Amino acid sequence: ALRLAIPRSWQGITAYTLLFLLKFSMASSVNTKQILRRFEASSALLLGIACQFILLPIIGLIVVVAFQVPPVVGISIIVVTSCPGGTWSNWFVALFNGDLPLSVAMTAVSTIIGVFALPINVMLLVHLVYDADVVGLHMWKAMIFAVCLVVLAISLGLLLSKCLNDREMRNRSMYCGHVIGVVLLGFMLYLSSTQDPLWYKPMIFFAAVCTPCIAGVILVHLFSITLAPGLSPVEVT
């Protein structure tokens, strides 16, 4: 039987709890009517999905081949560039005054699509570069659990926003989301420093990790200008 990969350690429970609270806060801080209007903007959602599941994985593949990184780092880059945006995307959009309703809508859609797109992309790209198979039952379990968590958090947040329909409540949710985002970022840095410190990484690691981010931002800005001229780059990202 397929059982969800529910975290058992305190680190996993804490990380997933903070993730749930972050998604819930961001979703409850937006107006549900604005969310529905963003779903009507199909061009923005389609562009976002194409960038998320086609463009970014290809960039990750090119970076792994170009930098000739070892399998441990290369597979991680492929997995990250193939993942649907979610953990930080909503918070960064809110932090930089972007289109949060569109970001929440994109997160909901990409998270569901990612259940199928992520394992397929990872399986194909990793096999192409390293001739290895890393997509097992554990990845499907983890993906299903993460999807359920994110969808539940967004659904409850939007339900709270719709039921209360109060601007002050949304402002407080936004403030709570910023606080939780900072706490989650600090917690992830803490885990990194205790398990695999960043300062022990070679320079090739930082170059390979930063390149997809920089290339993705530049290409999305170009696409937003050429393919969706009515939208600003912030709205697309």
PDB file of C-alpha atoms in Angstrom:
ATOM      1  CA  ALA A   1       0.000   0.000   0.000  1.00  0.00           C
ATOM      2  CA  LEU A   2       1.156   3.530  -0.797  1.00  0.00           C
ATOM      3  CA  ARG A   3       1.650   5.444   2.425  1.00  0.00           C
ATOM      4  CA  LEU A   4       2.509   9.110   2.602  1.00  0.00           C
ATOM      5  CA  ALA A   5       6.103   9.961   3.501  1.00  0.00           C
ATOM      6  CA  ILE A   6       5.172  11.676   6.766  1.00  0.00           C
ATOM      7  CA  PRO A   7       8.280  13.158   8.454  1.00  0.00           C
ATOM      8  CA  ARG A   8       9.294  11.523  11.724  1.00  0.00           C
ATOM      9  CA  SER A   9      12.237  13.639  12.894  1.00  0.00           C
ATOM     10  CA  TRP A  10      11.784  16.964  14.663  1.00  0.00           C
ATOM     11  CA  GLN A  11      13.624  18.695  11.823  1.00  0.00           C
ATOM     12  CA  GLY A  12      11.207  17.358   9.225  1.00  0.00           C
ATOM     13  CA  ILE A  13       8.132  18.090  11.340  1.00  0.00           C
ATOM     14  CA  THR A  14       9.342  21.640  12.022  1.00  0.00           C
ATOM     15  CA  ALA A  15      10.155  22.314   8.356  1.00  0.00           C
ATOM     16  CA  TYR A  16       6.794  21.046   7.095  1.00  0.00           C
ATOM     17  CA  THR A  17       4.909  22.908   9.832  1.00  0.00           C
ATOM     18  CA  LEU A  18       6.603  26.174   8.915  1.00  0.00           C
ATOM     19  CA  LEU A  19       5.924  25.486   5.240  1.00  0.00           C
ATOM     20  CA  PHE A  20       2.233  24.897   5.972  1.00  0.00           C
ATOM     21  CA  LEU A  21       1.963  28.082   8.029  1.00  0.00           C
ATOM     22  CA  LEU A  22       3.764  30.099   5.353  1.00  0.00           C
ATOM     23  CA  LYS A  23       1.426  28.896   2.601  1.00  0.00           C
ATOM     24  CA  PHE A  24      -1.625  29.369   4.800  1.00  0.00           C
ATOM     25  CA  SER A  25      -0.609  32.929   5.704  1.00  0.00           C
ATOM     26  CA  MET A  26       0.113  33.929   2.108  1.00  0.00           C
ATOM     27  CA  ALA A  27      -3.155  32.433   0.839  1.00  0.00           C
ATOM     28  CA  SER A  28      -5.263  34.060   3.571  1.00  0.00           C
ATOM     29  CA  SER A  29      -3.733  37.452   2.807  1.00  0.00           C
ATOM     30  CA  VAL A  30      -5.199  37.656  -0.710  1.00  0.00           C
ATOM     31  CA  ASN A  31      -8.713  38.350  -1.930  1.00  0.00           C
ATOM     32  CA  THR A  32     -10.361  35.238  -3.375  1.00  0.00           C
ATOM     33  CA  LYS A  33     -11.971  37.317  -6.132  1.00  0.00           C
ATOM     34  CA  GLN A  34      -8.506  38.351  -7.286  1.00  0.00           C
ATOM     35  CA  ILE A  35      -7.457  34.700  -7.355  1.00  0.00           C
ATOM     36  CA  LEU A  36     -10.358  33.823  -9.642  1.00  0.00           C
ATOM     37  CA  ARG A  37      -9.483  36.706 -11.946  1.00  0.00           C
ATOM     38  CA  ARG A  38      -5.913  35.436 -12.184  1.00  0.00           C
ATOM     39  CA  PHE A  39      -7.146  32.010 -13.245  1.00  0.00           C
ATOM     40  CA  GLU A  40      -8.886  33.747 -16.122  1.00  0.00           C
ATOM     41  CA  ALA A  41      -5.491  35.113 -17.227  1.00  0.00           C
ATOM     42  CA  SER A  42      -4.605  31.819 -18.889  1.00  0.00           C
ATOM     43  CA  SER A  43      -1.658  33.260 -20.794  1.00  0.00           C
ATOM     44  CA  ALA A  44       0.188  34.111 -17.572  1.00  0.00           C
ATOM     45  CA  LEU A  45      -0.459  30.673 -16.046  1.00  0.00           C
ATOM     46  CA  LEU A  46       0.533  28.827 -19.217  1.00  0.00           C
ATOM     47  CA  LEU A  47       3.715  30.869 -19.509  1.00  0.00           C
ATOM     48  CA  GLY A  48       4.532  30.164 -15.879  1.00  0.00           C
ATOM     49  CA  ILE A  49       3.943  26.416 -16.282  1.00  0.00           C
ATOM     50  CA  ALA A  50       6.078  26.295 -19.435  1.00  0.00           C
ATOM     51  CA  CYS A  51       8.925  28.121 -17.691  1.00  0.00           C
ATOM     52  CA  GLN A  52       8.614  25.945 -14.589  1.00  0.00           C
ATOM     53  CA  PHE A  53       8.463  22.499 -16.144  1.00  0.00           C
ATOM     54  CA  ILE A  54      10.192  22.939 -19.525  1.00  0.00           C
ATOM     55  CA  LEU A  55      12.557  25.907 -19.511  1.00  0.00           C
ATOM     56  CA  LEU A  56      14.035  25.640 -16.005  1.00  0.00           C
ATOM     57  CA  PRO A  57      14.748  21.866 -16.156  1.00  0.00           C
ATOM     58  CA  ILE A  58      16.534  22.406 -19.477  1.00  0.00           C
ATOM     59  CA  ILE A  59      18.611  25.173 -17.881  1.00  0.00           C
ATOM     60  CA  GLY A  60      19.462  22.816 -15.020  1.00  0.00           C
ATOM     61  CA  LEU A  61      20.511  20.132 -17.496  1.00  0.00           C
ATOM     62  CA  ILE A  62      22.744  22.559 -19.414  1.00  0.00           C
ATOM     63  CA  VAL A  63      24.374  23.765 -16.180  1.00  0.00           C
ATOM     64  CA  VAL A  64      25.079  20.232 -14.959  1.00  0.00           C
ATOM     65  CA  VAL A  65      26.671  19.264 -18.283  1.00  0.00           C
ATOM     66  CA  ALA A  66      28.581  22.534 -18.700  1.00  0.00           C
ATOM     67  CA  PHE A  67      30.077  22.569 -15.193  1.00  0.00           C
ATOM     68  CA  GLN A  68      30.571  18.782 -15.112  1.00  0.00           C
ATOM     69  CA  VAL A  69      29.504  18.636 -11.491  1.00  0.00           C
ATOM     70  CA  PRO A  70      29.590  15.305  -9.616  1.00  0.00           C
ATOM     71  CA  PRO A  71      26.377  13.230  -9.413  1.00  0.00           C
ATOM     72  CA  VAL A  72      25.588  14.246  -5.814  1.00  0.00           C
ATOM     73  CA  VAL A  73      25.458  17.940  -6.755  1.00  0.00           C
ATOM     74  CA  GLY A  74      24.214  17.434 -10.309  1.00  0.00           C
ATOM     75  CA  ILE A  75      21.221  15.318  -9.337  1.00  0.00           C
ATOM     76  CA  SER A  76      20.313  17.871  -6.660  1.00  0.00           C
ATOM     77  CA  ILE A  77      20.400  20.679  -9.237  1.00  0.00           C
ATOM     78  CA  ILE A  78      18.225  18.681 -11.620  1.00  0.00           C
ATOM     79  CA  VAL A  79      15.704  17.933  -8.862  1.00  0.00           C
ATOM     80  CA  VAL A  80      15.552  21.560  -7.691  1.00  0.00           C
ATOM     81  CA  THR A  81      15.184  23.006 -11.202  1.00  0.00           C
ATOM     82  CA  SER A  82      12.440  20.461 -11.943  1.00  0.00           C
ATOM     83  CA  CYS A  83      10.464  21.180  -8.757  1.00  0.00           C
ATOM     84  CA  PRO A  84       7.334  23.343  -8.851  1.00  0.00           C
ATOM     85  CA  GLY A  85       7.787  26.742  -7.227  1.00  0.00           C
ATOM     86  CA  GLY A  86       6.246  26.815  -3.795  1.00  0.00           C
ATOM     87  CA  THR A  87       8.359  27.019  -0.685  1.00  0.00           C
ATOM     88  CA  TRP A  88       9.622  30.571  -1.163  1.00  0.00           C
ATOM     89  CA  SER A  89       7.881  31.861  -4.289  1.00  0.00           C
ATOM     90  CA  ASN A  90       4.796  33.329  -2.609  1.00  0.00           C
ATOM     91  CA  TRP A  91       6.830  34.947   0.142  1.00  0.00           C
ATOM     92  CA  PHE A  92       9.326  36.523  -2.257  1.00  0.00           C
ATOM     93  CA  VAL A  93       6.494  37.840  -4.453  1.00  0.00           C
ATOM     94  CA  ALA A  94       4.826  39.398  -1.411  1.00  0.00           C
ATOM     95  CA  LEU A  95       8.163  40.695  -0.118  1.00  0.00           C
ATOM     96  CA  PHE A  96       8.904  42.521  -3.370  1.00  0.00           C
ATOM     97  CA  ASN A  97       5.321  43.718  -3.901  1.00  0.00           C
ATOM     98  CA  GLY A  98       4.577  41.424  -6.837  1.00  0.00           C
ATOM     99  CA  ASP A  99       1.267  39.956  -7.966  1.00  0.00           C
ATOM    100  CA  LEU A 100       0.570  37.702  -4.973  1.00  0.00           C
ATOM    101  CA  PRO A 101      -2.852  36.424  -6.182  1.00  0.00           C
ATOM    102  CA  LEU A 102      -1.259  35.276  -9.446  1.00  0.00           C
ATOM    103  CA  SER A 103       1.598  33.694  -7.491  1.00  0.00           C
ATOM    104  CA  VAL A 104      -0.801  31.748  -5.259  1.00  0.00           C
ATOM    105  CA  ALA A 105      -2.787  30.587  -8.301  1.00  0.00           C
ATOM    106  CA  MET A 106       0.416  29.520 -10.025  1.00  0.00           C
ATOM    107  CA  THR A 107       1.578  27.646  -6.924  1.00  0.00           C
ATOM    108  CA  ALA A 108      -1.680  25.700  -6.706  1.00  0.00           C
ATOM    109  CA  VAL A 109      -1.577  24.699 -10.381  1.00  0.00           C
ATOM    110  CA  SER A 110       2.155  23.921 -10.572  1.00  0.00           C
ATOM    111  CA  THR A 111       2.087  21.898  -7.334  1.00  0.00           C
ATOM    112  CA  ILE A 112      -0.576  19.563  -8.709  1.00  0.00           C
ATOM    113  CA  ILE A 113       1.121  19.267 -12.114  1.00  0.00           C
ATOM    114  CA  GLY A 114       4.439  18.685 -10.346  1.00  0.00           C
ATOM    115  CA  VAL A 115       3.218  15.354  -8.970  1.00  0.00           C
ATOM    116  CA  PHE A 116       3.623  13.952 -12.471  1.00  0.00           C
ATOM    117  CA  ALA A 117       6.050  16.385 -14.119  1.00  0.00           C
ATOM    118  CA  LEU A 118       8.746  16.300 -11.413  1.00  0.00           C
ATOM    119  CA  PRO A 119       9.413  12.519 -11.396  1.00  0.00           C
ATOM    120  CA  ILE A 120       9.247  12.374 -15.195  1.00  0.00           C
ATOM    121  CA  ASN A 121      11.691  15.275 -15.653  1.00  0.00           C
ATOM    122  CA  VAL A 122      14.072  13.971 -13.006  1.00  0.00           C
ATOM    123  CA  MET A 123      13.977  10.425 -14.347  1.00  0.00           C
ATOM    124  CA  LEU A 124      14.673  11.504 -17.935  1.00  0.00           C
ATOM    125  CA  LEU A 125      17.333  14.129 -17.199  1.00  0.00           C
ATOM    126  CA  VAL A 126      19.260  12.133 -14.593  1.00  0.00           C
ATOM    127  CA  HIS A 127      19.252   9.071 -16.840  1.00  0.00           C
ATOM    128  CA  LEU A 128      20.432  11.238 -19.737  1.00  0.00           C
ATOM    129  CA  VAL A 129      23.374  12.751 -17.813  1.00  0.00           C
ATOM    130  CA  TYR A 130      24.396  10.068 -15.308  1.00  0.00           C
ATOM    131  CA  ASP A 131      22.671   6.955 -16.652  1.00  0.00           C
ATOM    132  CA  ALA A 132      21.107   6.439 -13.227  1.00  0.00           C
ATOM    133  CA  ASP A 133      17.609   5.930 -11.899  1.00  0.00           C
ATOM    134  CA  VAL A 134      16.770   8.010  -8.809  1.00  0.00           C
ATOM    135  CA  VAL A 135      12.987   8.130  -9.117  1.00  0.00           C
ATOM    136  CA  GLY A 136      11.674   5.565  -6.689  1.00  0.00           C
ATOM    137  CA  LEU A 137       8.644   5.031  -4.538  1.00  0.00           C
ATOM    138  CA  HIS A 138      10.092   7.325  -1.849  1.00  0.00           C
ATOM    139  CA  MET A 139      10.025  10.299  -4.246  1.00  0.00           C
ATOM    140  CA  TRP A 140       6.390   9.662  -5.152  1.00  0.00           C
ATOM    141  CA  LYS A 141       5.473   9.426  -1.466  1.00  0.00           C
ATOM    142  CA  ALA A 142       7.301  12.644  -0.641  1.00  0.00           C
ATOM    143  CA  MET A 143       5.706  14.464  -3.586  1.00  0.00           C
ATOM    144  CA  ILE A 144       2.194  13.331  -2.702  1.00  0.00           C
ATOM    145  CA  PHE A 145       2.660  14.396   0.909  1.00  0.00           C
ATOM    146  CA  ALA A 146       4.045  17.797  -0.123  1.00  0.00           C
ATOM    147  CA  VAL A 147       1.202  18.348  -2.591  1.00  0.00           C
ATOM    148  CA  CYS A 148      -1.432  17.462   0.010  1.00  0.00           C
ATOM    149  CA  LEU A 149       0.210  19.812   2.491  1.00  0.00           C
ATOM    150  CA  VAL A 150       0.451  22.756   0.087  1.00  0.00           C
ATOM    151  CA  VAL A 151      -3.040  22.305  -1.369  1.00  0.00           C
ATOM    152  CA  LEU A 152      -4.539  21.993   2.124  1.00  0.00           C
ATOM    153  CA  ALA A 153      -2.726  25.125   3.334  1.00  0.00           C
ATOM    154  CA  ILE A 154      -3.780  27.178   0.298  1.00  0.00           C
ATOM    155  CA  SER A 155      -7.369  25.919   0.465  1.00  0.00           C
ATOM    156  CA  LEU A 156      -7.754  26.709   4.174  1.00  0.00           C
ATOM    157  CA  GLY A 157      -6.106  30.101   3.712  1.00  0.00           C
ATOM    158  CA  LEU A 158      -8.405  31.063   0.850  1.00  0.00           C
ATOM    159  CA  LEU A 159     -11.419  29.768   2.781  1.00  0.00           C
ATOM    160  CA  LEU A 160     -10.497  31.949   5.764  1.00  0.00           C
ATOM    161  CA  SER A 161     -10.022  34.961   3.504  1.00  0.00           C
ATOM    162  CA  LYS A 162     -13.388  34.405   1.818  1.00  0.00           C
ATOM    163  CA  CYS A 163     -15.326  33.794   5.057  1.00  0.00           C
ATOM    164  CA  LEU A 164     -13.933  36.743   6.993  1.00  0.00           C
ATOM    165  CA  ASN A 165     -13.447  39.058   3.999  1.00  0.00           C
ATOM    166  CA  ASP A 166     -11.625  41.574   6.172  1.00  0.00           C
ATOM    167  CA  ARG A 167      -8.753  43.774   4.984  1.00  0.00           C
ATOM    168  CA  GLU A 168      -7.236  44.017   8.460  1.00  0.00           C
ATOM    169  CA  MET A 169      -7.162  40.233   8.748  1.00  0.00           C
ATOM    170  CA  ARG A 170      -5.403  39.986   5.387  1.00  0.00           C
ATOM    171  CA  ASN A 171      -2.817  42.533   6.459  1.00  0.00           C
ATOM    172  CA  ARG A 172      -2.151  40.559   9.645  1.00  0.00           C
ATOM    173  CA  SER A 173      -1.831  37.353   7.627  1.00  0.00           C
ATOM    174  CA  MET A 174       0.682  39.063   5.383  1.00  0.00           C
ATOM    175  CA  TYR A 175       2.698  40.189   8.409  1.00  0.00           C
ATOM    176  CA  CYS A 176       2.591  36.681   9.894  1.00  0.00           C
ATOM    177  CA  GLY A 177       3.728  35.278   6.553  1.00  0.00           C
ATOM    178  CA  HIS A 178       6.778  37.549   6.525  1.00  0.00           C
ATOM    179  CA  VAL A 179       7.700  36.486  10.064  1.00  0.00           C
ATOM    180  CA  ILE A 180       7.258  32.789   9.257  1.00  0.00           C
ATOM    181  CA  GLY A 181       9.272  33.198   6.064  1.00  0.00           C
ATOM    182  CA  VAL A 182      12.207  34.639   7.994  1.00  0.00           C
ATOM    183  CA  VAL A 183      11.947  31.866  10.604  1.00  0.00           C
ATOM    184  CA  LEU A 184      11.834  29.169   7.909  1.00  0.00           C
ATOM    185  CA  LEU A 185      14.824  30.686   6.136  1.00  0.00           C
ATOM    186  CA  GLY A 186      16.784  30.766   9.397  1.00  0.00           C
ATOM    187  CA  PHE A 187      15.800  27.178  10.177  1.00  0.00           C
ATOM    188  CA  MET A 188      16.958  25.973   6.764  1.00  0.00           C
ATOM    189  CA  LEU A 189      20.274  27.768   7.215  1.00  0.00           C
ATOM    190  CA  TYR A 190      20.613  26.120  10.620  1.00  0.00           C
ATOM    191  CA  LEU A 191      20.020  22.664   9.162  1.00  0.00           C
ATOM    192  CA  SER A 192      22.521  23.361   6.411  1.00  0.00           C
ATOM    193  CA  SER A 193      25.182  24.479   8.882  1.00  0.00           C
ATOM    194  CA  THR A 194      24.763  21.381  11.057  1.00  0.00           C
ATOM    195  CA  GLN A 195      24.466  18.712   8.350  1.00  0.00           C
ATOM    196  CA  ASP A 196      26.421  19.946   5.330  1.00  0.00           C
ATOM    197  CA  PRO A 197      27.903  23.445   5.878  1.00  0.00           C
ATOM    198  CA  LEU A 198      27.836  25.751   2.862  1.00  0.00           C
ATOM    199  CA  TRP A 199      31.284  27.153   3.625  1.00  0.00           C
ATOM    200  CA  TYR A 200      32.821  23.757   2.899  1.00  0.00           C
ATOM    201  CA  LYS A 201      31.453  23.738  -0.647  1.00  0.00           C
ATOM    202  CA  PRO A 202      33.800  24.368  -3.603  1.00  0.00           C
ATOM    203  CA  MET A 203      33.316  27.439  -5.810  1.00  0.00           C
ATOM    204  CA  ILE A 204      32.031  25.270  -8.649  1.00  0.00           C
ATOM    205  CA  PHE A 205      29.081  24.397  -6.424  1.00  0.00           C
ATOM    206  CA  PHE A 206      28.046  28.038  -5.979  1.00  0.00           C
ATOM    207  CA  ALA A 207      28.541  28.775  -9.677  1.00  0.00           C
ATOM    208  CA  ALA A 208      26.394  25.797 -10.696  1.00  0.00           C
ATOM    209  CA  VAL A 209      23.659  26.662  -8.173  1.00  0.00           C
ATOM    210  CA  CYS A 210      23.495  30.379  -9.002  1.00  0.00           C
ATOM    211  CA  THR A 211      23.548  30.015 -12.793  1.00  0.00           C
ATOM    212  CA  PRO A 212      20.002  28.522 -13.165  1.00  0.00           C
ATOM    213  CA  CYS A 213      18.594  31.268 -10.936  1.00  0.00           C
ATOM    214  CA  ILE A 214      20.215  34.084 -12.904  1.00  0.00           C
ATOM    215  CA  ALA A 215      19.462  32.528 -16.292  1.00  0.00           C
ATOM    216  CA  GLY A 216      15.858  31.820 -15.303  1.00  0.00           C
ATOM    217  CA  VAL A 217      15.204  35.396 -14.198  1.00  0.00           C
ATOM    218  CA  ILE A 218      16.725  36.831 -17.386  1.00  0.00           C
ATOM    219  CA  LEU A 219      14.813  34.474 -19.704  1.00  0.00           C
ATOM    220  CA  VAL A 220      11.495  34.969 -17.883  1.00  0.00           C
ATOM    221  CA  HIS A 221      11.892  38.731 -18.232  1.00  0.00           C
ATOM    222  CA  LEU A 222      12.552  38.307 -21.954  1.00  0.00           C
ATOM    223  CA  PHE A 223       9.552  36.006 -22.349  1.00  0.00           C
ATOM    224  CA  SER A 224       7.322  38.397 -20.423  1.00  0.00           C
ATOM    225  CA  ILE A 225       8.238  41.151 -22.871  1.00  0.00           C
ATOM    226  CA  THR A 226       7.864  39.111 -26.064  1.00  0.00           C
ATOM    227  CA  LEU A 227       5.109  36.595 -25.254  1.00  0.00           C
ATOM    228  CA  ALA A 228       3.038  38.468 -22.660  1.00  0.00           C
ATOM    229  CA  PRO A 229       3.518  42.174 -23.375  1.00  0.00           C
ATOM    230  CA  GLY A 230       0.488  43.086 -21.272  1.00  0.00           C
ATOM    231  CA  LEU A 231       2.112  41.702 -18.128  1.00  0.00           C
ATOM    232  CA  SER A 232       5.041  43.032 -16.192  1.00  0.00           C
ATOM    233  CA  PRO A 233       7.994  40.683 -15.482  1.00  0.00           C
ATOM    234  CA  VAL A 234       7.055  40.724 -11.770  1.00  0.00           C
ATOM    235  CA  GLU A 235       3.560  39.452 -12.612  1.00  0.00           C
ATOM    236  CA  VAL A 236       4.940  36.603 -14.678  1.00  0.00           C
ATOM    237  CA  THR A 237       7.554  35.564 -12.117  1.00  0.00           C
TER     238      THR A 237
END
